[in-house]
Amino acid sequence: MRESNVLSGTLTALAEEKKYNSIKDILRTMNPADIAELFGAVPEQTLPILFRLLSQDQAAETFSEMDSDQQQTLIEVFSDRELREVVNELCADDAADLVDDMPANVVKRILRQADPEMRQMINELLKYPEDTAGSIMTPEFVRLNPDMTVDEAVRSIRSTGLEKETINDCYITDGTSRLTGTVSIRTLIVSGGGERIRDIMEENVIFVDAKEDQEEVARVFDKYNLMVLPVVDAERHLVGIITVDDVLDVLKKETTEDMEIMAAMMPSDRPYIKTSVLELWKNRIPWLLALMISATVTGTIISRYEDALAACVTLTAYIPMLMDTGGNSGSQSSTSVIRALSLHELDFSDGLKVIWKEARVAVLCGVTLAAVNFGKLMLFDRVGMQVAAAVCCTMVVTVLVSKMVGGILPLAAKKLRFDPAVMASPLITTVVDAMSLMIYFQFAQAFLGL
Amino acid sequence: MRESNVLSGTLTALAEEKKYNSIKDILRTMNPADIAELFGAVPEQTLPILFRLLSQDQAAETFSEMDSDQQQTLIEVFSDRELREVVNELCADDAADLVDDMPANVVKRILRQADPEMRQMINELLKYPEDTAGSIMTPEFVRLNPDMTVDEAVRSIRSTGLEKETINDCYITDGTSRLTGTVSIRTLIVSGGGERIRDIMEENVIFVDAKEDQEEVARVFDKYNLMVLPVVDAERHLVGIITVDDVLDVLKKETTEDMEIMAAMMPSDRPYIKTSVLELWKNRIPWLLALMISATVTGTIISRYEDALAACVTLTAYIPMLMDTGGNSGSQSSTSVIRALSLHELDFSDGLKVIWKEARVAVLCGVTLAAVNFGKLMLFDRVGMQVAAAVCCTMVVTVLVSKMVGGILPLAAKKLRFDPAVMASPLITTVVDAMSLMIYFQFAQAFLGL
């Protein structure tokens, strides 16, 4: 971050001095992703000057790596010709993303400048709902005919390959453009020139439906170690391909979303630093309110036992520690189960195994914690035997209950088709708090006769 | 999961009836990753029978997709010849992983059966510490000479390409095997046969050092949308390549690790369902103990204000709600910051921006929560004005303090080179609990004159 700040300062200064050739020299050695990062730190009015100094090779790729705010800034100063050059050089999936991100008037200009072919591809891609396979695919793939020879196939790739997202895997379709096979460039290279594609193609093709969720797409990539995955429509017509670099983005986004949900926030699409204060408030307040209101239950429980507490105020001192330990124990279990569910290592049918495992871990943890606590209560706090017994018994039972609840709730959520991530720390804590108080007061009454 | 259970039942039954041809027919249509998943649900004694029915093409790939427990089961029943066939067909990085996972006596057998070339590659790879670029790379890449013509390069790829992990990118090294350029198979295909590699190669190559952390490797892949990344040693000699499928594994592992740390557990390498009860206890108990002992502070605070509480027991009823809301507010902020740090959207120099943003969000959230709470206190709980004022003022200040602490601690951890993920929910909750109690008692004393 610091490095790009220094360099962006240099470029801005050079732009003010109109030393355009030096700027070109610097930019020429750089990679589009690095240039885009650099441009992120440049004043808005300097951005168009710098962008126009990029070579034509770099311009479109750099543009597609930029933030949508900066893309909009550029489009607004672009002449029609400049816009046309950039838009038609973009990969179709990047162009569709761009159209998705821009306000209506900018979209109109973009579509007007797009070639008919590009316009059609953009419109095709925009038909698919967000977060589906269709929304992250590109229609720019190499399509081969099963009757071609290897030599014909290579000639065909040579003539069109430069415009395709990748040529590493080529797809074979029948007369109705149904997907029938795939052949890797490696197979083409090692095969004899006269062999027919139908004889060397792999017919057992892994593919996804365009309406499939992108999280499932990521799972397929991971399971089969893929670089590219073909996408078909309901009739198995080949409509596009997904490349693994888009899957990395999906994984990153889904992980962020999971973590946000697990911390009781509404998931957000924008990076933290670019999210406005009001938006952050909107994402955070619903859960805070819901959890605060749920916590009323704990208040009610305490009120019901007010007399007991008044008789032995010392008991109050251990409430936070017991509640926290219960919450932490439960969060550990729920996080383990949520993560295992999202990696498909577990499903609902493993419920009994999970409960049995958590129960045993809970007993081990509960007894350890109670033992340490008992020592502390007797040696440092010097409380009576009855209070110590109440606290330690509560500890064992609370940890047991918390870990069971933490293990079961995500599985139940999965079964009920909720997102298991909702059952993370904050919700578990609220549920466990109420239970640990009840357990505590029961033991206190039993041991202290309150 | 269910599906593979059904099919594994069928295969086990067929194996008992010795219907080997039918099994072969079923397996032939399947993908190695699916076969490995299926074999995971098969009884241990049936596994070798089924494995031996795989075609030679499928055997090594299926083997590399299997769990290490099952790999060990197979190796133990393999004849030397069978072991030799599987080991030498593995990709070098999978072979090194295998050697890494097996007990010493099995490793000896594997290395004895490996070809000299494979043995050397395995030994090379094992030199690199876990979690470095070197540990996830493979030395099986296509190396070209800058003086070759395109035709010569293609001939060279044709003769050796089948053994390489990928031929989609080829690497050019100088006389001392230093990395000097890269050329994609696409460029080779569209270039004229007589052109020299040195004239068409890309010299601005992105690479990593073999000692680089694998998390940084994943970041480089993501930033530059790579499929393959070359790995060099300290003298810039090309030693291997990393393919993006291994990066997906890294991302998955790192995410799991982050989530485990954020839920106060020691990170674990094994999937939840395969982790023993004792191991889970070992991973969970240190943090539970540490947090329980830290929670002693809250007990001490309550004890100090015992008289105040005895005078107005109603105050106790709101302790859990205030502590929970503080904890939830703080966790939201710390999770946002931890995630932004791990995506490199933030660094320590953004500290002031984070604090200012969190402060404004906190005031909005705190006031909203206090207002709702005030309504509830007056209308439902019918507490006195003084208690309501104490609770609501505590709410505003607690949320403010919690969100500041939640925002700052991960940044501070990063600066001090700790893992920011440690500063997640459980630790924040413990810190915030103590603070919210102090704030509560201060307001209670002020408003109620206790």
PDB file of N, CA and C in Angstrom, chain A residues 292-338:
ATOM      1  N   MET A 292     -30.334  -7.847  21.499  1.00  0.00           N
ATOM      2  CA  MET A 292     -30.589  -7.112  22.735  1.00  0.00           C
ATOM      3  C   MET A 292     -31.962  -7.485  23.285  1.00  0.00           C
ATOM      4  N   ILE A 293     -32.930  -7.562  22.395  1.00  0.00           N
ATOM      5  CA  ILE A 293     -34.280  -7.901  22.845  1.00  0.00           C
ATOM      6  C   ILE A 293     -34.324  -9.345  23.364  1.00  0.00           C
ATOM      7  N   SER A 294     -33.607 -10.245  22.669  1.00  0.00           N
ATOM      8  CA  SER A 294     -33.574 -11.636  23.170  1.00  0.00           C
ATOM      9  C   SER A 294     -32.936 -11.705  24.542  1.00  0.00           C
ATOM     10  N   ALA A 295     -31.962 -10.821  24.789  1.00  0.00           N
ATOM     11  CA  ALA A 295     -31.267 -10.861  26.079  1.00  0.00           C
ATOM     12  C   ALA A 295     -32.188 -10.468  27.224  1.00  0.00           C
ATOM     13  N   THR A 296     -33.361  -9.923  26.898  1.00  0.00           N
ATOM     14  CA  THR A 296     -34.341  -9.595  27.928  1.00  0.00           C
ATOM     15  C   THR A 296     -34.676 -10.814  28.776  1.00  0.00           C
ATOM     16  N   VAL A 297     -34.652 -11.975  28.122  1.00  0.00           N
ATOM     17  CA  VAL A 297     -34.961 -13.212  28.831  1.00  0.00           C
ATOM     18  C   VAL A 297     -34.029 -13.381  30.032  1.00  0.00           C
ATOM     19  N   THR A 298     -32.745 -13.115  29.820  1.00  0.00           N
ATOM     20  CA  THR A 298     -31.803 -13.278  30.925  1.00  0.00           C
ATOM     21  C   THR A 298     -32.162 -12.334  32.073  1.00  0.00           C
ATOM     22  N   GLY A 299     -32.584 -11.114  31.708  1.00  0.00           N
ATOM     23  CA  GLY A 299     -33.018 -10.164  32.734  1.00  0.00           C
ATOM     24  C   GLY A 299     -34.193 -10.706  33.530  1.00  0.00           C
ATOM     25  N   THR A 300     -35.145 -11.283  32.815  1.00  0.00           N
ATOM     26  CA  THR A 300     -36.332 -11.829  33.483  1.00  0.00           C
ATOM     27  C   THR A 300     -35.940 -12.936  34.456  1.00  0.00           C
ATOM     28  N   ILE A 301     -35.003 -13.780  34.024  1.00  0.00           N
ATOM     29  CA  ILE A 301     -34.567 -14.877  34.898  1.00  0.00           C
ATOM     30  C   ILE A 301     -33.953 -14.306  36.172  1.00  0.00           C
ATOM     31  N   ILE A 302     -33.070 -13.312  35.993  1.00  0.00           N
ATOM     32  CA  ILE A 302     -32.435 -12.722  37.182  1.00  0.00           C
ATOM     33  C   ILE A 302     -33.486 -12.107  38.093  1.00  0.00           C
ATOM     34  N   SER A 303     -34.464 -11.385  37.511  1.00  0.00           N
ATOM     35  CA  SER A 303     -35.496 -10.737  38.329  1.00  0.00           C
ATOM     36  C   SER A 303     -36.249 -11.784  39.153  1.00  0.00           C
ATOM     37  N   ARG A 304     -36.493 -12.937  38.529  1.00  0.00           N
ATOM     38  CA  ARG A 304     -37.244 -13.955  39.237  1.00  0.00           C
ATOM     39  C   ARG A 304     -36.491 -14.455  40.473  1.00  0.00           C
ATOM     40  N   TYR A 305     -35.163 -14.427  40.395  1.00  0.00           N
ATOM     41  CA  TYR A 305     -34.351 -14.932  41.515  1.00  0.00           C
ATOM     42  C   TYR A 305     -33.773 -13.784  42.346  1.00  0.00           C
ATOM     43  N   GLU A 306     -34.384 -12.606  42.251  1.00  0.00           N
ATOM     44  CA  GLU A 306     -33.832 -11.443  42.946  1.00  0.00           C
ATOM     45  C   GLU A 306     -33.638 -11.693  44.442  1.00  0.00           C
ATOM     46  N   ASP A 307     -34.591 -12.386  45.041  1.00  0.00           N
ATOM     47  CA  ASP A 307     -34.503 -12.632  46.483  1.00  0.00           C
ATOM     48  C   ASP A 307     -33.292 -13.485  46.822  1.00  0.00           C
ATOM     49  N   ALA A 308     -33.103 -14.505  46.010  1.00  0.00           N
ATOM     50  CA  ALA A 308     -31.953 -15.371  46.237  1.00  0.00           C
ATOM     51  C   ALA A 308     -30.663 -14.568  46.138  1.00  0.00           C
ATOM     52  N   LEU A 309     -30.603 -13.703  45.089  1.00  0.00           N
ATOM     53  CA  LEU A 309     -29.393 -12.895  44.899  1.00  0.00           C
ATOM     54  C   LEU A 309     -29.191 -11.937  46.058  1.00  0.00           C
ATOM     55  N   ALA A 310     -30.304 -11.329  46.528  1.00  0.00           N
ATOM     56  CA  ALA A 310     -30.198 -10.374  47.632  1.00  0.00           C
ATOM     57  C   ALA A 310     -29.661 -11.086  48.874  1.00  0.00           C
ATOM     58  N   ALA A 311     -30.054 -12.371  49.056  1.00  0.00           N
ATOM     59  CA  ALA A 311     -29.613 -13.121  50.225  1.00  0.00           C
ATOM     60  C   ALA A 311     -28.136 -13.477  50.139  1.00  0.00           C
ATOM     61  N   CYS A 312     -27.640 -13.625  48.948  1.00  0.00           N
ATOM     62  CA  CYS A 312     -26.229 -14.008  48.799  1.00  0.00           C
ATOM     63  C   CYS A 312     -25.644 -13.279  47.596  1.00  0.00           C
ATOM     64  N   VAL A 313     -25.270 -12.006  47.802  1.00  0.00           N
ATOM     65  CA  VAL A 313     -24.826 -11.151  46.692  1.00  0.00           C
ATOM     66  C   VAL A 313     -23.561 -11.702  46.035  1.00  0.00           C
ATOM     67  N   THR A 314     -22.768 -12.446  46.795  1.00  0.00           N
ATOM     68  CA  THR A 314     -21.549 -13.043  46.234  1.00  0.00           C
ATOM     69  C   THR A 314     -21.836 -13.816  44.946  1.00  0.00           C
ATOM     70  N   LEU A 315     -23.017 -14.438  44.900  1.00  0.00           N
ATOM     71  CA  LEU A 315     -23.370 -15.219  43.713  1.00  0.00           C
ATOM     72  C   LEU A 315     -23.272 -14.386  42.440  1.00  0.00           C
ATOM     73  N   THR A 316     -23.660 -13.110  42.522  1.00  0.00           N
ATOM     74  CA  THR A 316     -23.654 -12.238  41.351  1.00  0.00           C
ATOM     75  C   THR A 316     -22.273 -12.162  40.699  1.00  0.00           C
ATOM     76  N   ALA A 317     -21.243 -12.185  41.538  1.00  0.00           N
ATOM     77  CA  ALA A 317     -19.884 -11.986  41.037  1.00  0.00           C
ATOM     78  C   ALA A 317     -19.489 -13.044  40.021  1.00  0.00           C
ATOM     79  N   TYR A 318     -20.128 -14.228  40.068  1.00  0.00           N
ATOM     80  CA  TYR A 318     -19.711 -15.306  39.160  1.00  0.00           C
ATOM     81  C   TYR A 318     -20.596 -15.413  37.916  1.00  0.00           C
ATOM     82  N   ILE A 319     -21.632 -14.591  37.857  1.00  0.00           N
ATOM     83  CA  ILE A 319     -22.522 -14.646  36.684  1.00  0.00           C
ATOM     84  C   ILE A 319     -21.769 -14.375  35.372  1.00  0.00           C
ATOM     85  N   PRO A 320     -21.009 -13.268  35.265  1.00  0.00           N
ATOM     86  CA  PRO A 320     -20.359 -13.001  33.976  1.00  0.00           C
ATOM     87  C   PRO A 320     -19.399 -14.117  33.563  1.00  0.00           C
ATOM     88  N   MET A 321     -18.630 -14.614  34.511  1.00  0.00           N
ATOM     89  CA  MET A 321     -17.643 -15.647  34.186  1.00  0.00           C
ATOM     90  C   MET A 321     -18.345 -16.907  33.665  1.00  0.00           C
ATOM     91  N   LEU A 322     -19.424 -17.296  34.338  1.00  0.00           N
ATOM     92  CA  LEU A 322     -20.148 -18.501  33.902  1.00  0.00           C
ATOM     93  C   LEU A 322     -20.792 -18.298  32.534  1.00  0.00           C
ATOM     94  N   MET A 323     -21.390 -17.119  32.339  1.00  0.00           N
ATOM     95  CA  MET A 323     -22.032 -16.847  31.048  1.00  0.00           C
ATOM     96  C   MET A 323     -20.996 -16.813  29.921  1.00  0.00           C
ATOM     97  N   ASP A 324     -19.865 -16.133  30.170  1.00  0.00           N
ATOM     98  CA  ASP A 324     -18.830 -16.041  29.133  1.00  0.00           C
ATOM     99  C   ASP A 324     -18.280 -17.408  28.774  1.00  0.00           C
ATOM    100  N   THR A 325     -17.992 -18.207  29.794  1.00  0.00           N
ATOM    101  CA  THR A 325     -17.421 -19.519  29.513  1.00  0.00           C
ATOM    102  C   THR A 325     -18.419 -20.366  28.733  1.00  0.00           C
ATOM    103  N   GLY A 326     -19.688 -20.284  29.109  1.00  0.00           N
ATOM    104  CA  GLY A 326     -20.715 -20.995  28.350  1.00  0.00           C
ATOM    105  C   GLY A 326     -20.741 -20.517  26.901  1.00  0.00           C
ATOM    106  N   GLY A 327     -20.728 -19.205  26.709  1.00  0.00           N
ATOM    107  CA  GLY A 327     -20.765 -18.643  25.360  1.00  0.00           C
ATOM    108  C   GLY A 327     -19.550 -19.083  24.545  1.00  0.00           C
ATOM    109  N   ASN A 328     -18.372 -19.017  25.156  1.00  0.00           N
ATOM    110  CA  ASN A 328     -17.162 -19.417  24.435  1.00  0.00           C
ATOM    111  C   ASN A 328     -17.204 -20.899  24.068  1.00  0.00           C
ATOM    112  N   SER A 329     -17.628 -21.724  25.009  1.00  0.00           N
ATOM    113  CA  SER A 329     -17.696 -23.169  24.729  1.00  0.00           C
ATOM    114  C   SER A 329     -18.648 -23.444  23.575  1.00  0.00           C
ATOM    115  N   GLY A 330     -19.799 -22.781  23.613  1.00  0.00           N
ATOM    116  CA  GLY A 330     -20.791 -22.981  22.561  1.00  0.00           C
ATOM    117  C   GLY A 330     -20.299 -22.477  21.214  1.00  0.00           C
ATOM    118  N   SER A 331     -19.608 -21.320  21.211  1.00  0.00           N
ATOM    119  CA  SER A 331     -19.114 -20.771  19.946  1.00  0.00           C
ATOM    120  C   SER A 331     -18.079 -21.686  19.318  1.00  0.00           C
ATOM    121  N   GLN A 332     -17.231 -22.268  20.144  1.00  0.00           N
ATOM    122  CA  GLN A 332     -16.227 -23.189  19.591  1.00  0.00           C
ATOM    123  C   GLN A 332     -16.928 -24.312  18.828  1.00  0.00           C
ATOM    124  N   SER A 333     -17.936 -24.903  19.463  1.00  0.00           N
ATOM    125  CA  SER A 333     -18.616 -26.029  18.822  1.00  0.00           C
ATOM    126  C   SER A 333     -19.361 -25.583  17.576  1.00  0.00           C
ATOM    127  N   SER A 334     -20.083 -24.460  17.682  1.00  0.00           N
ATOM    128  CA  SER A 334     -20.876 -24.051  16.517  1.00  0.00           C
ATOM    129  C   SER A 334     -19.959 -23.673  15.362  1.00  0.00           C
ATOM    130  N   THR A 335     -18.834 -23.002  15.646  1.00  0.00           N
ATOM    131  CA  THR A 335     -17.920 -22.642  14.564  1.00  0.00           C
ATOM    132  C   THR A 335     -17.367 -23.888  13.888  1.00  0.00           C
ATOM    133  N   SER A 336     -16.973 -24.878  14.689  1.00  0.00           N
ATOM    134  CA  SER A 336     -16.454 -26.124  14.100  1.00  0.00           C
ATOM    135  C   SER A 336     -17.495 -26.743  13.172  1.00  0.00           C
ATOM    136  N   VAL A 337     -18.735 -26.792  13.630  1.00  0.00           N
ATOM    137  CA  VAL A 337     -19.776 -27.457  12.846  1.00  0.00           C
ATOM    138  C   VAL A 337     -20.154 -26.625  11.622  1.00  0.00           C
ATOM    139  N   ILE A 338     -20.248 -25.301  11.792  1.00  0.00           N
ATOM    140  CA  ILE A 338     -20.574 -24.431  10.653  1.00  0.00           C
ATOM    141  C   ILE A 338     -19.537 -24.589   9.551  1.00  0.00           C
TER     142      ILE A 338
END
